[in-house]
mmCIF file of C-alpha atoms in Angstrom:
data_model
loop_
_atom_site.group_PDB
_atom_site.id
_atom_site.type_symbol
_atom_site.label_atom_id
_atom_site.label_comp_id
_atom_site.label_asym_id
_atom_site.label_seq_id
_atom_site.Cartn_x
_atom_site.Cartn_y
_atom_site.Cartn_z
ATOM 1 C CA MET A 75 -67.545 20.348 -0.662
ATOM 2 C CA SER A 76 -66.939 18.084 -3.669
ATOM 3 C CA PHE A 77 -65.759 18.334 -7.279
ATOM 4 C CA PRO A 78 -67.737 21.374 -8.470
ATOM 5 C CA PHE A 79 -68.846 20.187 -11.907
ATOM 6 C CA ASP A 80 -71.025 17.244 -12.930
ATOM 7 C CA ALA A 81 -68.990 14.256 -14.140
ATOM 8 C CA PRO A 82 -71.534 11.641 -15.290
ATOM 9 C CA VAL A 83 -71.076 8.118 -16.648
ATOM 10 C CA LEU A 84 -69.351 8.354 -20.048
ATOM 11 C CA GLU A 85 -70.163 5.510 -22.417
ATOM 12 C CA GLY A 86 -68.072 4.349 -25.353
ATOM 13 C CA ALA A 87 -68.024 1.271 -27.549
ATOM 14 C CA VAL A 88 -65.080 -0.360 -25.742
ATOM 15 C CA VAL A 89 -64.966 1.341 -22.361
ATOM 16 C CA ARG A 90 -67.475 2.805 -19.930
ATOM 17 C CA LEU A 91 -66.206 5.418 -17.503
ATOM 18 C CA GLU A 92 -68.105 5.096 -14.220
ATOM 19 C CA PRO A 93 -67.678 7.573 -11.344
ATOM 20 C CA LEU A 94 -65.391 5.770 -8.902
ATOM 21 C CA VAL A 95 -67.109 4.230 -5.849
ATOM 22 C CA PRO A 96 -66.040 1.767 -3.130
ATOM 23 C CA GLY A 97 -67.781 -1.013 -5.064
ATOM 24 C CA HIS A 98 -65.035 -0.888 -7.685
ATOM 25 C CA ARG A 99 -62.443 -2.011 -5.122
ATOM 26 C CA ALA A 100 -62.344 -5.748 -5.920
ATOM 27 C CA GLY A 101 -62.095 -5.117 -9.649
ATOM 28 C CA LEU A 102 -59.230 -2.686 -9.147
ATOM 29 C CA GLU A 103 -57.415 -5.150 -6.904
ATOM 30 C CA ALA A 104 -57.516 -7.735 -9.689
ATOM 31 C CA ALA A 105 -56.555 -5.226 -12.403
ATOM 32 C CA ALA A 106 -53.605 -3.913 -10.401
ATOM 33 C CA GLU A 107 -52.122 -7.376 -9.969
ATOM 34 C CA GLU A 108 -51.813 -8.122 -13.671
ATOM 35 C CA GLU A 109 -48.332 -7.817 -15.216
ATOM 36 C CA ARG A 110 -46.882 -4.535 -13.877
ATOM 37 C CA GLY A 111 -43.905 -3.914 -16.138
ATOM 38 C CA THR A 112 -45.281 -0.646 -17.575
ATOM 39 C CA TYR A 113 -45.819 1.087 -14.216
ATOM 40 C CA GLY A 114 -42.299 2.365 -13.537
ATOM 41 C CA PHE A 115 -43.354 6.032 -13.444
ATOM 42 C CA THR A 116 -47.053 5.674 -12.552
ATOM 43 C CA GLU A 117 -48.841 5.363 -9.210
ATOM 44 C CA VAL A 118 -50.636 2.018 -9.380
ATOM 45 C CA PRO A 119 -51.503 0.449 -6.009
ATOM 46 C CA ARG A 120 -50.887 -3.173 -5.165
ATOM 47 C CA ALA A 121 -54.043 -5.127 -4.314
ATOM 48 C CA GLU A 122 -53.547 -4.633 -0.581
ATOM 49 C CA GLU A 123 -53.153 -0.870 -1.103
ATOM 50 C CA VAL A 124 -56.356 -0.289 -3.087
ATOM 51 C CA THR A 125 -58.518 0.589 -0.062
ATOM 52 C CA GLY A 126 -56.120 3.356 0.978
ATOM 53 C CA TYR A 127 -55.782 4.475 -2.653
ATOM 54 C CA LEU A 128 -59.564 4.853 -2.916
ATOM 55 C CA ASP A 129 -59.762 6.703 0.404
ATOM 56 C CA ALA A 130 -57.157 9.198 -0.834
ATOM 57 C CA HIS A 131 -59.077 9.734 -4.057
ATOM 58 C CA PHE A 132 -62.358 10.262 -2.193
ATOM 59 C CA ALA A 133 -60.648 12.836 0.035
ATOM 60 C CA ARG A 134 -59.568 14.706 -3.114
ATOM 61 C CA VAL A 135 -63.169 14.573 -4.340
ATOM 62 C CA GLU A 136 -64.380 16.128 -1.096
ATOM 63 C CA ALA A 137 -61.703 18.816 -1.397
ATOM 64 C CA GLY A 138 -63.119 19.758 -4.806
ATOM 65 C CA LEU A 139 -59.971 18.678 -6.651
ATOM 66 C CA LEU A 140 -60.849 15.394 -8.361
ATOM 67 C CA ALA A 141 -63.583 13.582 -10.293
ATOM 68 C CA PRO A 142 -62.253 9.996 -10.563
ATOM 69 C CA TYR A 143 -63.550 7.258 -12.839
ATOM 70 C CA ALA A 144 -63.269 3.498 -12.966
ATOM 71 C CA GLN A 145 -62.495 2.307 -16.488
ATOM 72 C CA VAL A 146 -64.827 -0.625 -17.191
ATOM 73 C CA GLU A 147 -64.434 -2.940 -20.170
ATOM 74 C CA ARG A 148 -67.851 -2.961 -21.809
ATOM 75 C CA ALA A 149 -67.604 -6.438 -23.330
ATOM 76 C CA THR A 150 -67.018 -8.114 -19.958
ATOM 77 C CA GLY A 151 -67.996 -5.585 -17.269
ATOM 78 C CA ARG A 152 -64.479 -5.978 -15.875
ATOM 79 C CA VAL A 153 -62.820 -3.022 -14.117
ATOM 80 C CA VAL A 154 -59.545 -2.384 -15.967
ATOM 81 C CA GLY A 155 -58.206 0.831 -14.467
ATOM 82 C CA VAL A 156 -58.735 4.387 -13.287
ATOM 83 C CA THR A 157 -58.662 7.868 -14.784
ATOM 84 C CA ALA A 158 -59.849 11.268 -13.548
ATOM 85 C CA TYR A 159 -60.581 14.903 -14.101
ATOM 86 C CA TRP A 160 -58.256 16.873 -11.845
ATOM 87 C CA ASN A 161 -57.452 20.467 -10.799
ATOM 88 C CA PRO A 162 -60.559 22.306 -12.111
ATOM 89 C CA ARG A 163 -59.974 25.983 -12.898
ATOM 90 C CA ARG A 164 -62.760 28.530 -13.208
ATOM 91 C CA TRP A 165 -62.929 31.511 -15.531
ATOM 92 C CA PRO A 166 -61.773 34.811 -13.939
ATOM 93 C CA SER A 167 -65.435 35.760 -13.503
ATOM 94 C CA GLY A 168 -65.862 32.711 -11.262
ATOM 95 C CA GLU A 169 -68.537 31.312 -13.582
ATOM 96 C CA GLY A 170 -68.003 28.019 -15.374
ATOM 97 C CA LEU A 171 -64.958 25.866 -15.948
ATOM 98 C CA ALA A 172 -62.046 27.347 -17.897
ATOM 99 C CA GLY A 173 -59.679 24.396 -17.699
ATOM 100 C CA VAL A 174 -59.187 20.951 -16.224
ATOM 101 C CA GLU A 175 -56.512 18.266 -16.209
ATOM 102 C CA ILE A 176 -56.930 14.604 -17.134
ATOM 103 C CA GLY A 177 -54.708 12.444 -14.972
ATOM 104 C CA TRP A 178 -54.293 9.669 -12.395
ATOM 105 C CA THR A 179 -54.643 7.273 -15.343
ATOM 106 C CA TRP A 180 -53.631 3.627 -15.378
ATOM 107 C CA LEU A 181 -54.805 0.494 -17.151
ATOM 108 C CA ALA A 182 -54.408 -3.195 -16.441
ATOM 109 C CA ALA A 183 -51.888 -4.846 -18.750
ATOM 110 C CA SER A 184 -54.653 -6.743 -20.562
ATOM 111 C CA ALA A 185 -56.398 -3.460 -21.487
ATOM 112 C CA GLN A 186 -53.293 -1.745 -22.863
ATOM 113 C CA GLY A 187 -53.089 -1.553 -26.644
ATOM 114 C CA THR A 188 -56.790 -2.381 -27.060
ATOM 115 C CA GLY A 189 -58.042 1.105 -27.904
ATOM 116 C CA THR A 190 -59.320 1.631 -24.363
ATOM 117 C CA ASN A 191 -57.009 4.569 -23.666
ATOM 118 C CA SER A 192 -57.862 6.391 -26.905
ATOM 119 C CA GLU A 193 -61.583 6.000 -26.359
ATOM 120 C CA ALA A 194 -61.405 7.003 -22.690
ATOM 121 C CA LYS A 195 -59.482 10.167 -23.589
ATOM 122 C CA TYR A 196 -62.013 10.879 -26.350
ATOM 123 C CA LEU A 197 -64.916 10.602 -23.901
ATOM 124 C CA LEU A 198 -63.215 12.817 -21.322
ATOM 125 C CA PHE A 199 -62.161 15.434 -23.887
ATOM 126 C CA ARG A 200 -65.616 15.492 -25.476
ATOM 127 C CA HIS A 201 -67.392 16.047 -22.173
ATOM 128 C CA ALA A 202 -64.924 18.744 -21.084
ATOM 129 C CA PHE A 203 -65.051 20.701 -24.349
ATOM 130 C CA GLU A 204 -68.669 20.163 -25.402
ATOM 131 C CA GLN A 205 -70.492 20.129 -22.052
ATOM 132 C CA TRP A 206 -68.291 22.177 -19.738
ATOM 133 C CA ARG A 207 -67.003 24.413 -22.585
ATOM 134 C CA VAL A 208 -63.468 24.527 -21.217
ATOM 135 C CA ALA A 209 -60.735 26.528 -22.931
ATOM 136 C CA ARG A 210 -58.122 23.799 -22.474
ATOM 137 C CA VAL A 211 -57.477 20.344 -21.076
ATOM 138 C CA ASP A 212 -54.072 19.651 -19.489
ATOM 139 C CA LEU A 213 -52.197 16.362 -19.338
ATOM 140 C CA LYS A 214 -48.786 15.641 -17.833
ATOM 141 C CA THR A 215 -46.431 12.750 -17.216
ATOM 142 C CA ASP A 216 -42.980 12.055 -15.856
ATOM 143 C CA ALA A 217 -40.584 13.523 -18.433
ATOM 144 C CA ARG A 218 -38.689 10.192 -18.450
ATOM 145 C CA ASN A 219 -41.799 8.193 -19.333
ATOM 146 C CA ALA A 220 -41.373 7.765 -23.082
ATOM 147 C CA ARG A 221 -44.303 5.344 -23.316
ATOM 148 C CA SER A 222 -46.730 7.769 -21.679
ATOM 149 C CA ARG A 223 -45.453 10.725 -23.700
ATOM 150 C CA ALA A 224 -45.990 8.767 -26.923
ATOM 151 C CA ALA A 225 -49.514 7.827 -25.802
ATOM 152 C CA LEU A 226 -50.401 11.465 -25.087
ATOM 153 C CA ALA A 227 -49.088 12.566 -28.459
ATOM 154 C CA ALA A 228 -51.024 9.731 -30.112
ATOM 155 C CA VAL A 229 -54.363 11.001 -28.783
ATOM 156 C CA GLY A 230 -53.720 14.424 -30.301
ATOM 157 C CA ALA A 231 -52.333 16.391 -27.345
ATOM 158 C CA THR A 232 -49.681 19.055 -28.002
ATOM 159 C CA PHE A 233 -46.366 18.875 -26.144
ATOM 160 C CA GLU A 234 -45.726 22.203 -24.408
ATOM 161 C CA GLY A 235 -42.402 21.576 -22.684
ATOM 162 C CA VAL A 236 -40.937 20.233 -19.452
ATOM 163 C CA LEU A 237 -41.474 21.825 -16.053
ATOM 164 C CA ARG A 238 -38.555 20.947 -13.794
ATOM 165 C CA ASN A 239 -39.098 19.681 -10.238
ATOM 166 C CA TRP A 240 -42.858 20.021 -10.782
ATOM 167 C CA SER A 241 -44.722 16.936 -9.518
ATOM 168 C CA PRO A 242 -44.262 14.151 -6.956
ATOM 169 C CA SER A 243 -42.278 11.248 -8.389
ATOM 170 C CA TRP A 244 -43.856 7.783 -8.423
ATOM 171 C CA ALA A 245 -40.672 6.071 -9.611
ATOM 172 C CA PRO A 246 -39.318 3.311 -7.328
ATOM 173 C CA GLY A 247 -36.900 4.665 -4.716
ATOM 174 C CA GLU A 248 -37.965 8.286 -5.270
ATOM 175 C CA ALA A 249 -40.635 8.691 -2.582
ATOM 176 C CA GLY A 250 -40.739 12.277 -1.358
ATOM 177 C CA ARG A 251 -38.830 13.593 -4.378
ATOM 178 C CA LEU A 252 -40.024 15.768 -7.241
ATOM 179 C CA ARG A 253 -39.897 14.804 -10.896
ATOM 180 C CA ASP A 254 -39.642 16.824 -14.099
ATOM 181 C CA SER A 255 -43.066 16.795 -15.783
ATOM 182 C CA ALA A 256 -43.670 16.773 -19.537
ATOM 183 C CA MET A 257 -46.694 19.001 -20.140
ATOM 184 C CA PHE A 258 -49.294 18.453 -22.873
ATOM 185 C CA SER A 259 -52.617 20.096 -23.686
ATOM 186 C CA VAL A 260 -55.536 20.320 -26.065
ATOM 187 C CA THR A 261 -57.213 23.718 -26.461
ATOM 188 C CA ALA A 262 -60.767 24.487 -27.480
ATOM 189 C CA GLU A 263 -59.508 25.714 -30.849
ATOM 190 C CA GLU A 264 -57.662 22.419 -31.383
ATOM 191 C CA TRP A 265 -60.513 20.193 -30.237
ATOM 192 C CA PRO A 266 -62.303 19.794 -33.623
ATOM 193 C CA GLY A 267 -59.088 18.514 -35.214
ATOM 194 C CA ALA A 268 -58.227 16.368 -32.192
ATOM 195 C CA ARG A 269 -61.754 14.949 -32.174
ATOM 196 C CA ALA A 270 -61.514 13.945 -35.836
ATOM 197 C CA HIS A 271 -58.089 12.398 -35.196
ATOM 198 C CA LEU A 272 -59.379 10.384 -32.245
ATOM 199 C CA GLU A 273 -62.484 9.234 -34.102
ATOM 200 C CA ARG A 274 -60.281 7.923 -36.923
ATOM 201 C CA ARG A 275 -58.006 6.213 -34.416
ATOM 202 C CA ILE A 276 -60.946 4.607 -32.603
ATOM 203 C CA ALA A 277 -62.407 3.409 -35.911
ATOM 204 C CA GLN A 278 -59.062 1.874 -36.906
ATOM 205 C CA LYS A 279 -58.841 0.033 -33.580
ATOM 206 C CA ALA A 280 -62.405 -1.254 -34.032
ATOM 207 C CA GLU A 281 -61.587 -2.487 -37.538
ATOM 208 C CA ALA A 282 -58.471 -4.250 -36.239
ATOM 209 C CA ARG A 283 -60.512 -5.968 -33.500
ATOM 210 C CA SER A 284 -63.126 -7.049 -36.035
ATOM 211 C CA SER A 285 -60.476 -8.463 -38.375
ATOM 212 C CA ALA A 286 -58.868 -10.353 -35.486
ATOM 213 C CA SER A 287 -62.225 -11.821 -34.470
ATOM 214 C CA LEU A 288 -62.932 -12.974 -38.022
ATOM 215 C CA SER A 289 -59.517 -14.601 -38.328
ATOM 216 C CA GLU A 290 -60.123 -16.518 -35.112
ATOM 217 C CA ALA A 291 -63.588 -17.718 -36.179
#
């Protein structure tokens, strides 16, 4: 058994999402060892933990729970992080995908603030809504993670509330404990507006990169 819906390569202008394979290991080891100050509430393996991290993800794939991606910087071919589709839910009829979560996301410090996250979310949302025809996409984060909550709001997701004692905590010193999770979503009805918002945001990031390149020339 494996993740029950096709999750192909998703290609953007800044980032390419490639289905995660063992060959991404070395790139993830390097990405994970960049400056780690933003990972206080996020599971990001150290370099020596990447092999076990990948094995755990591949076990989730085989259980039908996960479709993980390596985030690859298009300009350099460098692996800069991971993201995934997670927890697929079928329609009551059993046919097709009604909902899915986007999660397990992290980026190397050098890829943060570059537009990579916005474009990756855009690619994942677009495939889920326009190919799988889902009714909603879920996203969640530690309720204490103000940075992540702001990032989810920035890509057009709607805050739905906090579920207490909902998910495993990844915060230091909290192994085996549960965290409160801030829940976000985008629904099929909201997708056209969220798509337009993300396309504007991606275009603004591209313009900023172009202006920076010209100023450096």
